[in-house]
PDB file of C-alpha atoms in Angstrom:
ATOM      1  CA  MET G   1     136.422  43.825  46.907  1.00  0.00           C
ATOM      2  CA  ILE G   2     132.763  44.686  47.573  1.00  0.00           C
ATOM      3  CA  ARG G   3     131.459  47.442  45.324  1.00  0.00           C
ATOM      4  CA  LEU G   4     128.372  49.300  46.477  1.00  0.00           C
ATOM      5  CA  GLY G   5     126.243  51.347  44.137  1.00  0.00           C
ATOM      6  CA  ALA G   6     126.329  49.127  41.073  1.00  0.00           C
ATOM      7  CA  GLY G   7     122.846  49.203  39.586  1.00  0.00           C
ATOM      8  CA  ARG G   8     121.619  51.530  42.287  1.00  0.00           C
ATOM      9  CA  HIS G   9     120.412  55.022  41.441  1.00  0.00           C
ATOM     10  CA  LEU G  10     121.803  57.682  43.771  1.00  0.00           C
ATOM     11  CA  ASP G  11     119.359  60.438  42.906  1.00  0.00           C
ATOM     12  CA  ARG G  12     119.410  62.296  46.230  1.00  0.00           C
ATOM     13  CA  ILE G  13     122.634  63.195  47.968  1.00  0.00           C
ATOM     14  CA  VAL G  14     123.232  65.075  51.201  1.00  0.00           C
ATOM     15  CA  ALA G  15     126.642  66.688  51.758  1.00  0.00           C
ATOM     16  CA  VAL G  16     127.534  68.458  54.996  1.00  0.00           C
ATOM     17  CA  GLY G  17     130.595  70.341  56.157  1.00  0.00           C
ATOM     18  CA  ALA G  18     131.643  72.382  59.142  1.00  0.00           C
ATOM     19  CA  HIS G  19     133.430  74.929  56.944  1.00  0.00           C
ATOM     20  CA  CYS G  20     133.275  76.137  53.384  1.00  0.00           C
ATOM     21  CA  ASP G  21     135.614  73.900  51.319  1.00  0.00           C
ATOM     22  CA  ASP G  22     135.299  70.823  53.605  1.00  0.00           C
ATOM     23  CA  ILE G  23     132.866  69.060  51.283  1.00  0.00           C
ATOM     24  CA  ALA G  24     134.913  69.811  48.174  1.00  0.00           C
ATOM     25  CA  ILE G  25     138.205  68.716  49.752  1.00  0.00           C
ATOM     26  CA  GLY G  26     136.807  65.551  51.286  1.00  0.00           C
ATOM     27  CA  ALA G  27     134.373  64.416  48.608  1.00  0.00           C
ATOM     28  CA  GLY G  28     134.739  66.686  45.592  1.00  0.00           C
ATOM     29  CA  GLY G  29     135.864  63.881  43.309  1.00  0.00           C
ATOM     30  CA  THR G  30     132.990  61.686  44.427  1.00  0.00           C
ATOM     31  CA  LEU G  31     130.485  64.460  43.726  1.00  0.00           C
ATOM     32  CA  LEU G  32     131.990  65.049  40.283  1.00  0.00           C
ATOM     33  CA  THR G  33     131.738  61.329  39.568  1.00  0.00           C
ATOM     34  CA  LEU G  34     128.180  60.930  40.831  1.00  0.00           C
ATOM     35  CA  CYS G  35     126.732  64.073  39.281  1.00  0.00           C
ATOM     36  CA  GLY G  36     128.569  63.575  36.026  1.00  0.00           C
ATOM     37  CA  ALA G  37     127.167  60.058  35.689  1.00  0.00           C
ATOM     38  CA  ARG G  38     123.592  60.995  36.548  1.00  0.00           C
ATOM     39  CA  ARG G  39     122.419  64.458  35.555  1.00  0.00           C
ATOM     40  CA  GLY G  40     119.502  65.911  37.464  1.00  0.00           C
ATOM     41  CA  SER G  41     120.454  64.467  40.845  1.00  0.00           C
ATOM     42  CA  ARG G  42     119.462  66.526  43.846  1.00  0.00           C
ATOM     43  CA  VAL G  43     122.240  67.614  46.202  1.00  0.00           C
ATOM     44  CA  ASP G  44     121.284  69.159  49.535  1.00  0.00           C
ATOM     45  CA  ALA G  45     124.366  70.742  51.078  1.00  0.00           C
ATOM     46  CA  LEU G  46     124.734  72.220  54.557  1.00  0.00           C
ATOM     47  CA  VAL G  47     127.752  74.159  55.811  1.00  0.00           C
ATOM     48  CA  LEU G  48     127.804  75.385  59.400  1.00  0.00           C
ATOM     49  CA  SER G  49     130.108  78.407  59.115  1.00  0.00           C
ATOM     50  CA  GLY G  50     131.003  81.169  56.671  1.00  0.00           C
ATOM     51  CA  GLY G  51     127.520  82.531  56.039  1.00  0.00           C
ATOM     52  CA  GLY G  52     127.368  86.171  54.974  1.00  0.00           C
ATOM     53  CA  THR G  53     131.067  86.303  54.057  1.00  0.00           C
ATOM     54  CA  ASP G  54     133.127  85.936  50.904  1.00  0.00           C
ATOM     55  CA  ARG G  55     133.553  82.286  51.833  1.00  0.00           C
ATOM     56  CA  GLU G  56     129.859  81.664  51.265  1.00  0.00           C
ATOM     57  CA  GLN G  57     130.192  83.014  47.738  1.00  0.00           C
ATOM     58  CA  GLU G  58     133.214  80.778  47.181  1.00  0.00           C
ATOM     59  CA  GLU G  59     131.242  77.777  48.394  1.00  0.00           C
ATOM     60  CA  GLN G  60     128.238  78.475  46.187  1.00  0.00           C
ATOM     61  CA  ALA G  61     130.371  78.748  43.056  1.00  0.00           C
ATOM     62  CA  ALA G  62     132.546  75.774  44.002  1.00  0.00           C
ATOM     63  CA  LEU G  63     129.748  73.331  44.764  1.00  0.00           C
ATOM     64  CA  ALA G  64     127.926  74.354  41.599  1.00  0.00           C
ATOM     65  CA  ALA G  65     131.069  73.322  39.715  1.00  0.00           C
ATOM     66  CA  PHE G  66     131.515  70.115  41.725  1.00  0.00           C
ATOM     67  CA  CYS G  67     127.885  69.104  41.133  1.00  0.00           C
ATOM     68  CA  PRO G  68     127.448  69.578  37.364  1.00  0.00           C
ATOM     69  CA  GLY G  69     123.876  69.254  36.186  1.00  0.00           C
ATOM     70  CA  ALA G  70     122.563  68.709  39.700  1.00  0.00           C
ATOM     71  CA  ASP G  71     119.742  70.433  41.526  1.00  0.00           C
ATOM     72  CA  LEU G  72     121.990  71.987  44.189  1.00  0.00           C
ATOM     73  CA  ARG G  73     120.389  73.399  47.328  1.00  0.00           C
ATOM     74  CA  LEU G  74     123.029  74.961  49.570  1.00  0.00           C
ATOM     75  CA  THR G  75     122.606  76.407  53.064  1.00  0.00           C
ATOM     76  CA  VAL G  76     125.545  78.173  54.725  1.00  0.00           C
ATOM     77  CA  LEU G  77     125.108  79.119  58.380  1.00  0.00           C
ATOM     78  CA  LYS G  78     126.990  81.663  60.493  1.00  0.00           C
ATOM     79  CA  LEU G  79     128.302  79.553  63.363  1.00  0.00           C
ATOM     80  CA  PRO G  80     131.762  80.744  64.462  1.00  0.00           C
ATOM     81  CA  ASP G  81     134.700  78.781  63.102  1.00  0.00           C
ATOM     82  CA  GLY G  82     136.273  76.550  65.738  1.00  0.00           C
ATOM     83  CA  ARG G  83     133.372  76.883  68.177  1.00  0.00           C
ATOM     84  CA  MET G  84     130.894  74.253  67.005  1.00  0.00           C
ATOM     85  CA  PRO G  85     130.759  72.372  70.347  1.00  0.00           C
ATOM     86  CA  ALA G  86     129.582  75.576  72.020  1.00  0.00           C
ATOM     87  CA  HIS G  87     126.812  75.910  69.420  1.00  0.00           C
ATOM     88  CA  TRP G  88     125.613  72.313  69.573  1.00  0.00           C
ATOM     89  CA  GLU G  89     121.909  73.152  69.680  1.00  0.00           C
ATOM     90  CA  GLU G  90     122.085  75.373  66.593  1.00  0.00           C
ATOM     91  CA  ALA G  91     124.050  72.767  64.687  1.00  0.00           C
ATOM     92  CA  LYS G  92     121.681  69.984  65.718  1.00  0.00           C
ATOM     93  CA  ALA G  93     118.640  72.039  64.692  1.00  0.00           C
ATOM     94  CA  ALA G  94     120.213  72.683  61.284  1.00  0.00           C
ATOM     95  CA  VAL G  95     120.901  68.974  60.739  1.00  0.00           C
ATOM     96  CA  GLU G  96     117.364  68.043  61.777  1.00  0.00           C
ATOM     97  CA  GLU G  97     115.910  70.683  59.468  1.00  0.00           C
ATOM     98  CA  LEU G  98     117.998  69.269  56.628  1.00  0.00           C
ATOM     99  CA  ARG G  99     116.730  65.779  57.394  1.00  0.00           C
ATOM    100  CA  ALA G 100     113.127  66.962  57.382  1.00  0.00           C
ATOM    101  CA  ARG G 101     113.347  68.142  53.789  1.00  0.00           C
ATOM    102  CA  THR G 102     115.136  65.259  52.130  1.00  0.00           C
ATOM    103  CA  GLU G 103     115.281  61.465  51.980  1.00  0.00           C
ATOM    104  CA  PRO G 104     118.788  60.890  50.619  1.00  0.00           C
ATOM    105  CA  ASP G 105     120.299  57.806  49.050  1.00  0.00           C
ATOM    106  CA  LEU G 106     123.745  58.849  50.310  1.00  0.00           C
ATOM    107  CA  VAL G 107     125.127  61.197  52.980  1.00  0.00           C
ATOM    108  CA  LEU G 108     128.648  62.645  52.722  1.00  0.00           C
ATOM    109  CA  ALA G 109     129.924  64.003  56.033  1.00  0.00           C
ATOM    110  CA  PRO G 110     133.081  64.412  58.137  1.00  0.00           C
ATOM    111  CA  ARG G 111     134.516  61.437  60.038  1.00  0.00           C
ATOM    112  CA  THR G 112     133.647  60.909  63.693  1.00  0.00           C
ATOM    113  CA  ASP G 113     137.351  60.456  64.484  1.00  0.00           C
ATOM    114  CA  ASP G 114     138.441  63.688  62.791  1.00  0.00           C
ATOM    115  CA  ALA G 115     140.775  65.639  65.099  1.00  0.00           C
ATOM    116  CA  HIS G 116     139.124  69.003  64.358  1.00  0.00           C
ATOM    117  CA  GLN G 117     136.400  69.647  66.916  1.00  0.00           C
ATOM    118  CA  ASP G 118     134.038  71.222  64.366  1.00  0.00           C
ATOM    119  CA  HIS G 119     134.356  68.293  61.952  1.00  0.00           C
ATOM    120  CA  ARG G 120     134.019  65.723  64.703  1.00  0.00           C
ATOM    121  CA  GLY G 121     131.058  67.436  66.334  1.00  0.00           C
ATOM    122  CA  LEU G 122     129.135  67.628  63.080  1.00  0.00           C
ATOM    123  CA  ALA G 123     129.943  64.003  62.295  1.00  0.00           C
ATOM    124  CA  GLU G 124     128.547  62.915  65.653  1.00  0.00           C
ATOM    125  CA  LEU G 125     125.267  64.698  64.914  1.00  0.00           C
ATOM    126  CA  LEU G 126     124.574  62.966  61.611  1.00  0.00           C
ATOM    127  CA  PRO G 127     123.519  59.530  62.932  1.00  0.00           C
ATOM    128  CA  THR G 128     120.972  61.163  65.246  1.00  0.00           C
ATOM    129  CA  ALA G 129     119.070  62.470  62.223  1.00  0.00           C
ATOM    130  CA  PHE G 130     120.032  60.142  59.360  1.00  0.00           C
ATOM    131  CA  ARG G 131     119.495  56.826  61.129  1.00  0.00           C
ATOM    132  CA  ASP G 132     118.760  54.533  58.181  1.00  0.00           C
ATOM    133  CA  HIS G 133     121.057  56.008  55.571  1.00  0.00           C
ATOM    134  CA  LEU G 134     124.458  55.225  54.151  1.00  0.00           C
ATOM    135  CA  VAL G 135     126.758  57.851  55.700  1.00  0.00           C
ATOM    136  CA  LEU G 136     130.288  58.060  54.305  1.00  0.00           C
ATOM    137  CA  GLY G 137     132.770  59.999  56.419  1.00  0.00           C
ATOM    138  CA  TYR G 138     135.268  61.861  54.242  1.00  0.00           C
ATOM    139  CA  GLU G 139     138.815  62.739  55.254  1.00  0.00           C
ATOM    140  CA  ILE G 140     140.659  66.064  55.194  1.00  0.00           C
ATOM    141  CA  VAL G 141     144.436  66.128  55.314  1.00  0.00           C
ATOM    142  CA  LYS G 142     145.854  68.560  57.914  1.00  0.00           C
ATOM    143  CA  TRP G 143     148.660  69.060  60.406  1.00  0.00           C
ATOM    144  CA  ASP G 144     146.921  66.990  63.106  1.00  0.00           C
ATOM    145  CA  GLY G 145     148.035  63.783  61.419  1.00  0.00           C
ATOM    146  CA  ASP G 146     144.651  62.145  61.961  1.00  0.00           C
ATOM    147  CA  LEU G 147     144.348  60.165  58.738  1.00  0.00           C
ATOM    148  CA  GLY G 148     143.237  56.657  59.548  1.00  0.00           C
ATOM    149  CA  ARG G 149     142.501  53.360  57.863  1.00  0.00           C
ATOM    150  CA  PRO G 150     139.411  53.909  55.698  1.00  0.00           C
ATOM    151  CA  ALA G 151     136.796  51.285  55.000  1.00  0.00           C
ATOM    152  CA  ALA G 152     135.314  52.511  51.712  1.00  0.00           C
ATOM    153  CA  TYR G 153     136.767  53.904  48.503  1.00  0.00           C
ATOM    154  CA  GLN G 154     135.487  55.763  45.481  1.00  0.00           C
ATOM    155  CA  PRO G 155     137.977  55.369  42.613  1.00  0.00           C
ATOM    156  CA  LEU G 156     138.599  58.542  40.629  1.00  0.00           C
ATOM    157  CA  SER G 157     139.658  58.674  37.013  1.00  0.00           C
ATOM    158  CA  PRO G 158     142.815  60.723  36.398  1.00  0.00           C
ATOM    159  CA  GLU G 159     140.620  63.305  34.669  1.00  0.00           C
ATOM    160  CA  ILE G 160     138.329  63.627  37.695  1.00  0.00           C
ATOM    161  CA  ALA G 161     141.282  63.811  40.108  1.00  0.00           C
ATOM    162  CA  GLU G 162     142.860  66.602  38.060  1.00  0.00           C
ATOM    163  CA  GLN G 163     139.537  68.398  37.755  1.00  0.00           C
ATOM    164  CA  LYS G 164     139.040  68.261  41.515  1.00  0.00           C
ATOM    165  CA  VAL G 165     142.427  69.873  42.167  1.00  0.00           C
ATOM    166  CA  ARG G 166     141.813  72.518  39.521  1.00  0.00           C
ATOM    167  CA  LEU G 167     138.408  73.433  40.964  1.00  0.00           C
ATOM    168  CA  LEU G 168     139.805  73.613  44.502  1.00  0.00           C
ATOM    169  CA  GLN G 169     142.461  76.067  43.365  1.00  0.00           C
ATOM    170  CA  GLU G 170     140.052  78.038  41.224  1.00  0.00           C
ATOM    171  CA  HIS G 171     137.150  78.476  43.620  1.00  0.00           C
ATOM    172  CA  TYR G 172     138.777  78.918  47.036  1.00  0.00           C
ATOM    173  CA  PRO G 173     141.288  81.787  46.671  1.00  0.00           C
ATOM    174  CA  SER G 174     140.931  82.511  50.391  1.00  0.00           C
ATOM    175  CA  GLN G 175     142.705  79.216  51.148  1.00  0.00           C
ATOM    176  CA  ARG G 176     145.622  79.384  48.725  1.00  0.00           C
ATOM    177  CA  HIS G 177     147.998  80.826  51.324  1.00  0.00           C
ATOM    178  CA  ARG G 178     147.718  77.751  53.543  1.00  0.00           C
ATOM    179  CA  PRO G 179     150.822  75.543  53.380  1.00  0.00           C
ATOM    180  CA  TRP G 180     148.799  72.330  53.014  1.00  0.00           C
ATOM    181  CA  TYR G 181     146.460  73.650  50.346  1.00  0.00           C
ATOM    182  CA  ASP G 182     148.230  72.578  47.182  1.00  0.00           C
ATOM    183  CA  ARG G 183     148.183  70.180  44.287  1.00  0.00           C
ATOM    184  CA  GLU G 184     150.732  67.806  45.797  1.00  0.00           C
ATOM    185  CA  ALA G 185     148.735  67.317  48.994  1.00  0.00           C
ATOM    186  CA  PHE G 186     145.433  66.631  47.259  1.00  0.00           C
ATOM    187  CA  LEU G 187     146.763  64.416  44.478  1.00  0.00           C
ATOM    188  CA  GLY G 188     149.216  62.683  46.810  1.00  0.00           C
ATOM    189  CA  LEU G 189     146.493  61.523  49.182  1.00  0.00           C
ATOM    190  CA  ALA G 190     144.284  60.522  46.247  1.00  0.00           C
ATOM    191  CA  ARG G 191     147.162  58.478  44.812  1.00  0.00           C
ATOM    192  CA  ILE G 192     147.721  56.645  48.106  1.00  0.00           C
ATOM    193  CA  ARG G 193     144.007  55.857  48.434  1.00  0.00           C
ATOM    194  CA  GLY G 194     144.010  54.720  44.837  1.00  0.00           C
ATOM    195  CA  ILE G 195     146.806  52.246  45.545  1.00  0.00           C
ATOM    196  CA  GLU G 196     144.753  50.855  48.418  1.00  0.00           C
ATOM    197  CA  CYS G 197     141.793  50.044  46.153  1.00  0.00           C
ATOM    198  CA  HIS G 198     143.654  49.098  42.953  1.00  0.00           C
ATOM    199  CA  ALA G 199     142.909  52.372  41.164  1.00  0.00           C
ATOM    200  CA  ARG G 200     145.033  55.275  40.021  1.00  0.00           C
ATOM    201  CA  TYR G 201     143.292  57.751  42.342  1.00  0.00           C
ATOM    202  CA  ALA G 202     140.510  57.514  44.904  1.00  0.00           C
ATOM    203  CA  GLU G 203     138.737  59.248  47.747  1.00  0.00           C
ATOM    204  CA  ALA G 204     138.397  57.236  50.937  1.00  0.00           C
ATOM    205  CA  PHE G 205     135.677  57.190  53.568  1.00  0.00           C
ATOM    206  CA  ALA G 206     134.934  55.878  57.019  1.00  0.00           C
ATOM    207  CA  VAL G 207     131.760  53.857  57.500  1.00  0.00           C
ATOM    208  CA  THR G 208     130.299  53.688  60.992  1.00  0.00           C
ATOM    209  CA  LYS G 209     127.393  51.380  60.224  1.00  0.00           C
ATOM    210  CA  LEU G 210     126.386  49.511  57.084  1.00  0.00           C
ATOM    211  CA  THR G 211     123.351  47.289  56.469  1.00  0.00           C
ATOM    212  CA  LEU G 212     123.746  44.664  53.750  1.00  0.00           C
ATOM    213  CA  ASN G 213     121.043  43.146  51.574  1.00  0.00           C
ATOM    214  CA  LEU G 214     122.978  40.199  50.203  1.00  0.00           C
ATOM    215  CA  GLY G 215     119.909  38.147  49.354  1.00  0.00           C
ATOM    216  CA  GLY G 216     117.971  40.941  47.676  1.00  0.00           C
TER     217      GLY G 216
END
């Protein structure tokens, strides 16, 4: 199994989501792992919807917890939930503005084959701005049944997996009423992805394009 990142410093991370909680659900364990291993990393986060509401406050507190010791710079916009395709220009401008202020080592984003139009639309914008970067597309379990066959895995220790679930429950009270938003769903998917990469738990990602440097 190829393991990327060994010996490589991931000091600058970009994380984007269409909605508050997307980043934490899809890549919260990865952020905990990265930021816990290397204090002082910079995390530039962009969320397209939820600005000016209680959800923005949830997101600020949650990502601060998911990025311990990091220099977190969060922007939450006010695009309407479920209407991202109709606000393409605003979303594209936000992604390009994000790109202009950072040169990341890693980009965490939704998958291009996500069934939710907001997730998918944002994912399609990322390669237009982050052309020479490693972009990992995270997955979010939902009723659409759109989980696929991932290409990349980040193993999670049992402690990190449990911490991720605890932080999701603690910081997003607005989502607790949803039938899919529970410990079993989050840990269950992490357990399946862990089996697939010979770990106890893992988060899985899609990779659209990857450049190797095997002789470096």
